[in-house]
PDB file of C-alpha atoms in Angstrom:
ATOM      1  CA  MET A   1     -32.645  31.274 -22.314  1.00  0.00           C
ATOM      2  CA  GLN A   2     -30.854  33.546 -19.450  1.00  0.00           C
ATOM      3  CA  LEU A   3     -32.714  30.893 -17.117  1.00  0.00           C
ATOM      4  CA  ILE A   4     -31.376  27.587 -18.994  1.00  0.00           C
ATOM      5  CA  ASN A   5     -27.777  29.588 -18.962  1.00  0.00           C
ATOM      6  CA  LYS A   6     -27.935  29.944 -15.496  1.00  0.00           C
ATOM      7  CA  ALA A   7     -29.107  26.995 -14.750  1.00  0.00           C
ATOM      8  CA  ALA A   8     -26.251  25.019 -16.730  1.00  0.00           C
ATOM      9  CA  VAL A   9     -23.479  26.988 -15.273  1.00  0.00           C
ATOM     10  CA  GLY A  10     -25.001  26.384 -11.110  1.00  0.00           C
ATOM     11  CA  ALA A  11     -24.966  22.654 -12.541  1.00  0.00           C
ATOM     12  CA  VAL A  12     -21.634  22.632 -13.814  1.00  0.00           C
ATOM     13  CA  ALA A  13     -20.803  24.449 -10.647  1.00  0.00           C
ATOM     14  CA  LEU A  14     -22.080  21.906  -8.451  1.00  0.00           C
ATOM     15  CA  ILE A  15     -20.535  19.108 -10.388  1.00  0.00           C
ATOM     16  CA  ALA A  16     -16.962  20.454 -10.201  1.00  0.00           C
ATOM     17  CA  LEU A  17     -17.014  21.282  -6.470  1.00  0.00           C
ATOM     18  CA  GLY A  18     -18.686  17.453  -6.040  1.00  0.00           C
ATOM     19  CA  LEU A  19     -15.377  16.479  -8.276  1.00  0.00           C
ATOM     20  CA  GLY A  20     -13.317  18.126  -5.974  1.00  0.00           C
ATOM     21  CA  ALA A  21     -15.146  16.846  -3.383  1.00  0.00           C
ATOM     22  CA  VAL A  22     -14.925  13.337  -4.336  1.00  0.00           C
ATOM     23  CA  GLN A  23     -11.019  13.547  -4.981  1.00  0.00           C
ATOM     24  CA  GLN A  24     -10.362  14.803  -1.841  1.00  0.00           C
ATOM     25  CA  THR A  25     -12.121  12.101  -0.244  1.00  0.00           C
ATOM     26  CA  MET A  26     -11.179   9.231  -2.610  1.00  0.00           C
ATOM     27  CA  ALA A  27      -7.351   9.182  -0.862  1.00  0.00           C
ATOM     28  CA  ASP A  28      -5.329   6.587  -1.635  1.00  0.00           C
ATOM     29  CA  SER A  29      -5.932   3.455   0.029  1.00  0.00           C
ATOM     30  CA  PRO A  30      -2.930   1.149   2.050  1.00  0.00           C
ATOM     31  CA  ALA A  31      -2.296  -2.261   0.995  1.00  0.00           C
ATOM     32  CA  GLN A  32      -2.608  -3.710   4.517  1.00  0.00           C
ATOM     33  CA  ILE A  33      -4.156  -2.246   7.819  1.00  0.00           C
ATOM     34  CA  PHE A  34      -3.241  -4.274  10.978  1.00  0.00           C
ATOM     35  CA  THR A  35      -4.881  -4.124  14.733  1.00  0.00           C
ATOM     36  CA  LYS A  36      -2.695  -4.789  17.790  1.00  0.00           C
ATOM     37  CA  ASN A  37      -4.522  -7.978  19.924  1.00  0.00           C
ATOM     38  CA  SER A  38      -3.751  -9.817  23.367  1.00  0.00           C
ATOM     39  CA  LEU A  39      -0.597 -11.320  21.468  1.00  0.00           C
ATOM     40  CA  THR A  40       0.715  -8.877  19.693  1.00  0.00           C
ATOM     41  CA  GLU A  41       4.152  -7.257  19.940  1.00  0.00           C
ATOM     42  CA  PHE A  42       6.886  -5.420  18.189  1.00  0.00           C
ATOM     43  CA  ARG A  43      10.138  -7.259  17.346  1.00  0.00           C
ATOM     44  CA  LYS A  44      13.711  -5.804  17.449  1.00  0.00           C
ATOM     45  CA  ASP A  45      15.466  -8.617  15.593  1.00  0.00           C
ATOM     46  CA  SER A  46      18.930  -8.250  16.026  1.00  0.00           C
ATOM     47  CA  ASN A  47      20.006 -10.108  13.097  1.00  0.00           C
ATOM     48  CA  PRO A  48      20.195  -8.601   9.516  1.00  0.00           C
ATOM     49  CA  ALA A  49      16.698  -9.980   7.490  1.00  0.00           C
ATOM     50  CA  SER A  50      14.544  -9.503   4.832  1.00  0.00           C
ATOM     51  CA  LEU A  51      11.143  -8.646   5.509  1.00  0.00           C
ATOM     52  CA  GLY A  52       7.998  -8.274   3.650  1.00  0.00           C
ATOM     53  CA  TYR A  53       4.992 -10.454   1.985  1.00  0.00           C
ATOM     54  CA  THR A  54       3.808 -11.910  -1.560  1.00  0.00           C
ATOM     55  CA  PHE A  55       0.337 -10.915  -3.404  1.00  0.00           C
ATOM     56  CA  THR A  56      -1.537 -10.475  -6.111  1.00  0.00           C
ATOM     57  CA  PRO A  57      -3.628  -7.996  -7.649  1.00  0.00           C
ATOM     58  CA  THR A  58      -7.090  -8.908  -8.716  1.00  0.00           C
ATOM     59  CA  SER A  59      -7.201  -5.898 -10.938  1.00  0.00           C
ATOM     60  CA  ASP A  60      -4.953  -3.533 -12.306  1.00  0.00           C
ATOM     61  CA  ILE A  61      -3.776  -1.333  -9.677  1.00  0.00           C
ATOM     62  CA  THR A  62      -1.853   1.863  -9.526  1.00  0.00           C
ATOM     63  CA  VAL A  63       1.317   1.970  -6.220  1.00  0.00           C
ATOM     64  CA  THR A  64       1.628   5.950  -5.625  1.00  0.00           C
ATOM     65  CA  ALA A  65       3.530   5.307  -2.455  1.00  0.00           C
ATOM     66  CA  LEU A  66       6.059   3.007  -0.288  1.00  0.00           C
ATOM     67  CA  GLY A  67       5.976   3.122   3.308  1.00  0.00           C
ATOM     68  CA  TYR A  68       7.629   1.109   6.184  1.00  0.00           C
ATOM     69  CA  VAL A  69       5.646   1.295  10.102  1.00  0.00           C
ATOM     70  CA  ASN A  70       6.545   3.487  12.350  1.00  0.00           C
ATOM     71  CA  ASP A  71       9.301   1.390  14.728  1.00  0.00           C
ATOM     72  CA  GLY A  72      10.416   4.599  16.980  1.00  0.00           C
ATOM     73  CA  TYR A  73      13.938   4.343  15.994  1.00  0.00           C
ATOM     74  CA  GLY A  74      14.372   6.621  12.980  1.00  0.00           C
ATOM     75  CA  TYR A  75      15.858   4.125  11.140  1.00  0.00           C
ATOM     76  CA  THR A  76      16.067   4.386   6.925  1.00  0.00           C
ATOM     77  CA  HIS A  77      13.985   1.504   5.465  1.00  0.00           C
ATOM     78  CA  THR A  78      14.541   0.700   1.452  1.00  0.00           C
ATOM     79  CA  VAL A  79      11.468  -0.679   0.550  1.00  0.00           C
ATOM     80  CA  GLN A  80      10.728  -1.861  -2.626  1.00  0.00           C
ATOM     81  CA  ILE A  81       8.178  -3.923  -5.002  1.00  0.00           C
ATOM     82  CA  TRP A  82       9.582  -6.847  -6.702  1.00  0.00           C
ATOM     83  CA  GLN A  83       7.996  -9.109  -9.409  1.00  0.00           C
ATOM     84  CA  VAL A  84       8.199 -12.805  -7.788  1.00  0.00           C
ATOM     85  CA  THR A  85       7.869 -15.985 -10.498  1.00  0.00           C
ATOM     86  CA  LYS A  86       6.974 -18.049  -7.033  1.00  0.00           C
ATOM     87  CA  ASP A  87       3.660 -18.920  -6.478  1.00  0.00           C
ATOM     88  CA  PRO A  88       2.759 -16.277  -3.610  1.00  0.00           C
ATOM     89  CA  THR A  89       0.366 -19.083  -1.288  1.00  0.00           C
ATOM     90  CA  ASN A  90       2.868 -22.111  -1.783  1.00  0.00           C
ATOM     91  CA  TYR A  91       4.710 -21.640   1.731  1.00  0.00           C
ATOM     92  CA  GLY A  92       8.173 -22.529   2.750  1.00  0.00           C
ATOM     93  CA  GLY A  93       9.486 -22.275  -1.032  1.00  0.00           C
ATOM     94  CA  ASN A  94      12.191 -20.675  -2.718  1.00  0.00           C
ATOM     95  CA  GLY A  95      11.270 -18.094  -5.115  1.00  0.00           C
ATOM     96  CA  ALA A  96      13.420 -15.947  -7.858  1.00  0.00           C
ATOM     97  CA  GLY A  97      11.917 -12.681  -9.421  1.00  0.00           C
ATOM     98  CA  PHE A  98      13.705  -9.118  -9.774  1.00  0.00           C
ATOM     99  CA  ALA A  99      12.663  -5.368  -8.606  1.00  0.00           C
ATOM    100  CA  VAL A 100       9.562  -3.828 -10.547  1.00  0.00           C
ATOM    101  CA  PRO A 101      11.653  -0.830 -12.088  1.00  0.00           C
ATOM    102  CA  GLY A 102      10.889   2.491 -10.462  1.00  0.00           C
ATOM    103  CA  ALA A 103       9.169   0.579  -7.173  1.00  0.00           C
ATOM    104  CA  THR A 104      12.110   1.501  -4.808  1.00  0.00           C
ATOM    105  CA  ALA A 105      11.991   4.253  -2.065  1.00  0.00           C
ATOM    106  CA  ALA A 106      13.681   5.217   0.989  1.00  0.00           C
ATOM    107  CA  VAL A 107      11.279   5.273   3.896  1.00  0.00           C
ATOM    108  CA  THR A 108      12.580   7.120   7.471  1.00  0.00           C
ATOM    109  CA  THR A 109      10.878   6.238  10.173  1.00  0.00           C
ATOM    110  CA  THR A 110       9.598   8.253  12.975  1.00  0.00           C
ATOM    111  CA  ALA A 111      12.139   8.402  16.430  1.00  0.00           C
ATOM    112  CA  THR A 112      10.262   8.270  19.371  1.00  0.00           C
ATOM    113  CA  ALA A 113      11.294   8.649  23.300  1.00  0.00           C
ATOM    114  CA  GLY A 114      12.503   5.339  24.257  1.00  0.00           C
ATOM    115  CA  ASN A 115      12.014   4.308  20.862  1.00  0.00           C
ATOM    116  CA  ALA A 116       8.023   3.628  21.574  1.00  0.00           C
ATOM    117  CA  PRO A 117       7.038   1.541  18.009  1.00  0.00           C
ATOM    118  CA  GLN A 118       4.061   3.464  17.077  1.00  0.00           C
ATOM    119  CA  THR A 119       0.711   1.661  14.942  1.00  0.00           C
ATOM    120  CA  THR A 120       1.455   4.282  12.101  1.00  0.00           C
ATOM    121  CA  PHE A 121       3.190   4.085   8.668  1.00  0.00           C
ATOM    122  CA  ASN A 122       5.371   6.420   6.927  1.00  0.00           C
ATOM    123  CA  TYR A 123       5.351   6.493   3.269  1.00  0.00           C
ATOM    124  CA  VAL A 124       7.396   7.912   0.333  1.00  0.00           C
ATOM    125  CA  SER A 125       5.226   9.033  -3.147  1.00  0.00           C
ATOM    126  CA  ILE A 126       7.150   7.135  -5.975  1.00  0.00           C
ATOM    127  CA  THR A 127       5.993   8.224  -9.610  1.00  0.00           C
ATOM    128  CA  PRO A 128       2.846   5.623 -10.283  1.00  0.00           C
ATOM    129  CA  ILE A 129       3.555   2.511 -10.837  1.00  0.00           C
ATOM    130  CA  PRO A 130       0.834  -0.063 -12.334  1.00  0.00           C
ATOM    131  CA  LEU A 131       0.715  -3.733 -11.162  1.00  0.00           C
ATOM    132  CA  GLN A 132      -1.009  -6.123 -13.165  1.00  0.00           C
ATOM    133  CA  ALA A 133      -3.543  -8.123 -12.524  1.00  0.00           C
ATOM    134  CA  GLY A 134      -3.007 -12.041 -11.614  1.00  0.00           C
ATOM    135  CA  VAL A 135       1.183 -11.229 -11.517  1.00  0.00           C
ATOM    136  CA  HIS A 136       2.972 -12.330  -8.506  1.00  0.00           C
ATOM    137  CA  TYR A 137       4.063  -9.264  -6.494  1.00  0.00           C
ATOM    138  CA  ALA A 138       6.171  -9.596  -3.053  1.00  0.00           C
ATOM    139  CA  VAL A 139       6.703  -5.548  -1.102  1.00  0.00           C
ATOM    140  CA  MET A 140       9.616  -5.875   0.985  1.00  0.00           C
ATOM    141  CA  GLU A 141      13.096  -4.402   2.250  1.00  0.00           C
ATOM    142  CA  PRO A 142      16.141  -6.345   1.314  1.00  0.00           C
ATOM    143  CA  ALA A 143      18.439  -6.371   4.729  1.00  0.00           C
ATOM    144  CA  ALA A 144      21.292  -5.459   2.451  1.00  0.00           C
ATOM    145  CA  ALA A 145      19.487  -1.816   2.295  1.00  0.00           C
ATOM    146  CA  ALA A 146      18.604  -1.041   5.890  1.00  0.00           C
ATOM    147  CA  SER A 147      20.542   1.857   7.235  1.00  0.00           C
ATOM    148  CA  VAL A 148      20.635   2.207  10.917  1.00  0.00           C
ATOM    149  CA  PRO A 149      21.721   4.702  12.954  1.00  0.00           C
ATOM    150  CA  SER A 150      25.828   4.545  14.287  1.00  0.00           C
ATOM    151  CA  GLY A 151      26.506   2.162  17.781  1.00  0.00           C
ATOM    152  CA  THR A 152      23.096   0.292  16.881  1.00  0.00           C
ATOM    153  CA  VAL A 153      22.671  -3.328  15.959  1.00  0.00           C
ATOM    154  CA  ASN A 154      22.229  -3.548  11.727  1.00  0.00           C
ATOM    155  CA  GLY A 155      18.592  -5.511  12.125  1.00  0.00           C
ATOM    156  CA  ILE A 156      14.719  -5.053  11.621  1.00  0.00           C
ATOM    157  CA  GLY A 157      11.822  -3.905  13.465  1.00  0.00           C
ATOM    158  CA  TYR A 158       8.460  -4.804  13.084  1.00  0.00           C
ATOM    159  CA  TRP A 159       4.946  -6.233  14.997  1.00  0.00           C
ATOM    160  CA  VAL A 160       4.278  -9.887  14.969  1.00  0.00           C
ATOM    161  CA  ASN A 161       1.013 -11.234  15.440  1.00  0.00           C
ATOM    162  CA  ALA A 162      -1.613  -8.731  14.546  1.00  0.00           C
ATOM    163  CA  ASP A 163      -4.814  -9.114  12.920  1.00  0.00           C
ATOM    164  CA  ASN A 164      -4.251  -8.048   8.941  1.00  0.00           C
ATOM    165  CA  THR A 165      -6.759  -6.863   6.565  1.00  0.00           C
ATOM    166  CA  PHE A 166      -5.970  -6.202   2.783  1.00  0.00           C
ATOM    167  CA  ASP A 167      -6.987  -3.981   0.541  1.00  0.00           C
ATOM    168  CA  SER A 168      -9.937  -6.136  -1.518  1.00  0.00           C
ATOM    169  CA  ARG A 169      -7.989  -5.337  -5.119  1.00  0.00           C
ATOM    170  CA  ILE A 170      -4.832  -7.760  -4.226  1.00  0.00           C
ATOM    171  CA  THR A 171      -5.143 -10.911  -2.483  1.00  0.00           C
ATOM    172  CA  TYR A 172      -2.371 -11.963   0.142  1.00  0.00           C
ATOM    173  CA  GLY A 173      -0.173 -14.540  -0.307  1.00  0.00           C
ATOM    174  CA  GLU A 174       2.246 -15.047   2.560  1.00  0.00           C
ATOM    175  CA  PRO A 175       4.464 -13.519   4.607  1.00  0.00           C
ATOM    176  CA  ALA A 176       8.143 -13.332   3.750  1.00  0.00           C
ATOM    177  CA  TYR A 177      11.123 -13.457   6.331  1.00  0.00           C
ATOM    178  CA  THR A 178      14.910 -14.739   5.623  1.00  0.00           C
ATOM    179  CA  TYR A 179      17.894 -13.926   7.878  1.00  0.00           C
ATOM    180  CA  GLY A 180      21.168 -12.509   5.875  1.00  0.00           C
ATOM    181  CA  PHE A 181      21.837  -9.538   4.218  1.00  0.00           C
ATOM    182  CA  GLY A 182      20.856  -9.790   0.476  1.00  0.00           C
ATOM    183  CA  ASN A 183      17.245  -9.491  -1.637  1.00  0.00           C
ATOM    184  CA  LEU A 184      14.174 -11.461  -0.297  1.00  0.00           C
ATOM    185  CA  PHE A 185      14.064 -13.965  -3.309  1.00  0.00           C
ATOM    186  CA  GLY A 186      16.523 -15.645  -5.691  1.00  0.00           C
ATOM    187  CA  THR A 187      18.400 -18.274  -3.554  1.00  0.00           C
ATOM    188  CA  SER A 188      16.437 -17.422   0.171  1.00  0.00           C
ATOM    189  CA  THR A 189      13.853 -19.050   1.626  1.00  0.00           C
ATOM    190  CA  VAL A 190      10.664 -17.953   1.958  1.00  0.00           C
ATOM    191  CA  SER A 191       8.911 -18.497   5.306  1.00  0.00           C
ATOM    192  CA  ALA A 192       5.308 -19.160   6.708  1.00  0.00           C
ATOM    193  CA  ASN A 193       6.600 -18.768  10.398  1.00  0.00           C
ATOM    194  CA  PHE A 194       5.834 -15.095  10.818  1.00  0.00           C
ATOM    195  CA  VAL A 195       2.269 -15.040  10.279  1.00  0.00           C
ATOM    196  CA  GLY A 196       0.901 -11.405  10.854  1.00  0.00           C
ATOM    197  CA  ASP A 197       4.318  -9.457  10.837  1.00  0.00           C
ATOM    198  CA  ILE A 198       4.250  -5.902   9.806  1.00  0.00           C
ATOM    199  CA  GLY A 199       7.050  -3.985   8.080  1.00  0.00           C
ATOM    200  CA  PRO A 200       6.709  -2.711   4.440  1.00  0.00           C
ATOM    201  CA  ASN A 201       3.442  -1.075   3.037  1.00  0.00           C
ATOM    202  CA  PHE A 202       2.332   0.553   0.043  1.00  0.00           C
ATOM    203  CA  LEU A 203      -0.363   2.877  -0.881  1.00  0.00           C
ATOM    204  CA  ILE A 204      -2.873   2.134  -3.702  1.00  0.00           C
ATOM    205  CA  ALA A 205      -4.426   4.952  -6.215  1.00  0.00           C
ATOM    206  CA  PRO A 206      -8.625   5.050  -5.897  1.00  0.00           C
ATOM    207  CA  GLU A 207     -10.252   3.238  -8.943  1.00  0.00           C
ATOM    208  CA  PRO A 208     -10.678   5.530 -11.412  1.00  0.00           C
ATOM    209  CA  SER A 209     -14.059   4.535 -12.557  1.00  0.00           C
ATOM    210  CA  THR A 210     -15.789   6.186  -9.357  1.00  0.00           C
ATOM    211  CA  LEU A 211     -14.819   9.375 -10.133  1.00  0.00           C
ATOM    212  CA  ALA A 212     -15.906   8.842 -13.867  1.00  0.00           C
ATOM    213  CA  ALA A 213     -19.088   7.646 -12.370  1.00  0.00           C
ATOM    214  CA  PHE A 214     -19.786  10.714 -10.219  1.00  0.00           C
ATOM    215  CA  ALA A 215     -18.841  13.223 -13.431  1.00  0.00           C
ATOM    216  CA  PHE A 216     -21.125  11.047 -15.727  1.00  0.00           C
ATOM    217  CA  THR A 217     -24.182  11.265 -13.112  1.00  0.00           C
ATOM    218  CA  GLY A 218     -23.732  14.858 -12.718  1.00  0.00           C
ATOM    219  CA  LEU A 219     -23.777  15.895 -16.499  1.00  0.00           C
ATOM    220  CA  GLY A 220     -27.101  13.166 -16.875  1.00  0.00           C
ATOM    221  CA  ALA A 221     -28.402  15.179 -14.335  1.00  0.00           C
ATOM    222  CA  LEU A 222     -27.464  18.705 -16.289  1.00  0.00           C
ATOM    223  CA  GLY A 223     -28.816  17.430 -19.160  1.00  0.00           C
ATOM    224  CA  LEU A 224     -32.548  16.558 -17.296  1.00  0.00           C
ATOM    225  CA  MET A 225     -32.364  19.641 -15.975  1.00  0.00           C
ATOM    226  CA  LEU A 226     -31.785  21.830 -19.210  1.00  0.00           C
ATOM    227  CA  ARG A 227     -34.908  19.606 -20.897  1.00  0.00           C
ATOM    228  CA  ALA A 228     -37.184  20.230 -18.022  1.00  0.00           C
ATOM    229  CA  ARG A 229     -36.132  24.168 -18.369  1.00  0.00           C
ATOM    230  CA  LYS A 230     -36.543  23.995 -22.041  1.00  0.00           C
ATOM    231  CA  ARG A 231     -40.414  22.597 -21.475  1.00  0.00           C
ATOM    232  CA  ARG A 232     -41.468  25.791 -19.538  1.00  0.00           C
TER     233      ARG A 232
END
């Protein structure tokens, strides 16, 4: 009996360690990842502008943080997720929508020497927000929410013409960019002329099924071990 108990305690400890390791390695995933190519450049728009992109989850997801690419200026960007009524693959149309409650964060980028832009993102954690599969959304920064240091132009910085990949749990719709103050959607035009723009971003929590599968496998192994002990 002591051997069985020791085996059980050892197996449970191993499962706990394994779950801890899985939780550490299963970090939240960025919705968008980009790499520069020979055409990639950083632009600083001198006019107020809203920037973002539309997307549709292919499965239910949970957003845990909102972010903005490090533009080198130390600006504060108010990043939001909107639910939109517009088909996100219909380039050039007008779209109405509303901000998802709680899906707003003020993200301050990292100021660098000479305002050199970086390819990394700064993120701010939010209370986890569930987004539904098949519903159209947009991640964006409204121009009216931008906060820039005194003495600088009230514009927006972003990378263009980069190679983008997106988390497999979302389908990319279109880039969305408009000049002028105000929110991106409503009466503003959603433009397809800025393919590959990078500014706002967000983090997606890992799928809970992965952790559950590991725990189920571990418990199954424990059961087999105990059965083998009893037969001896």
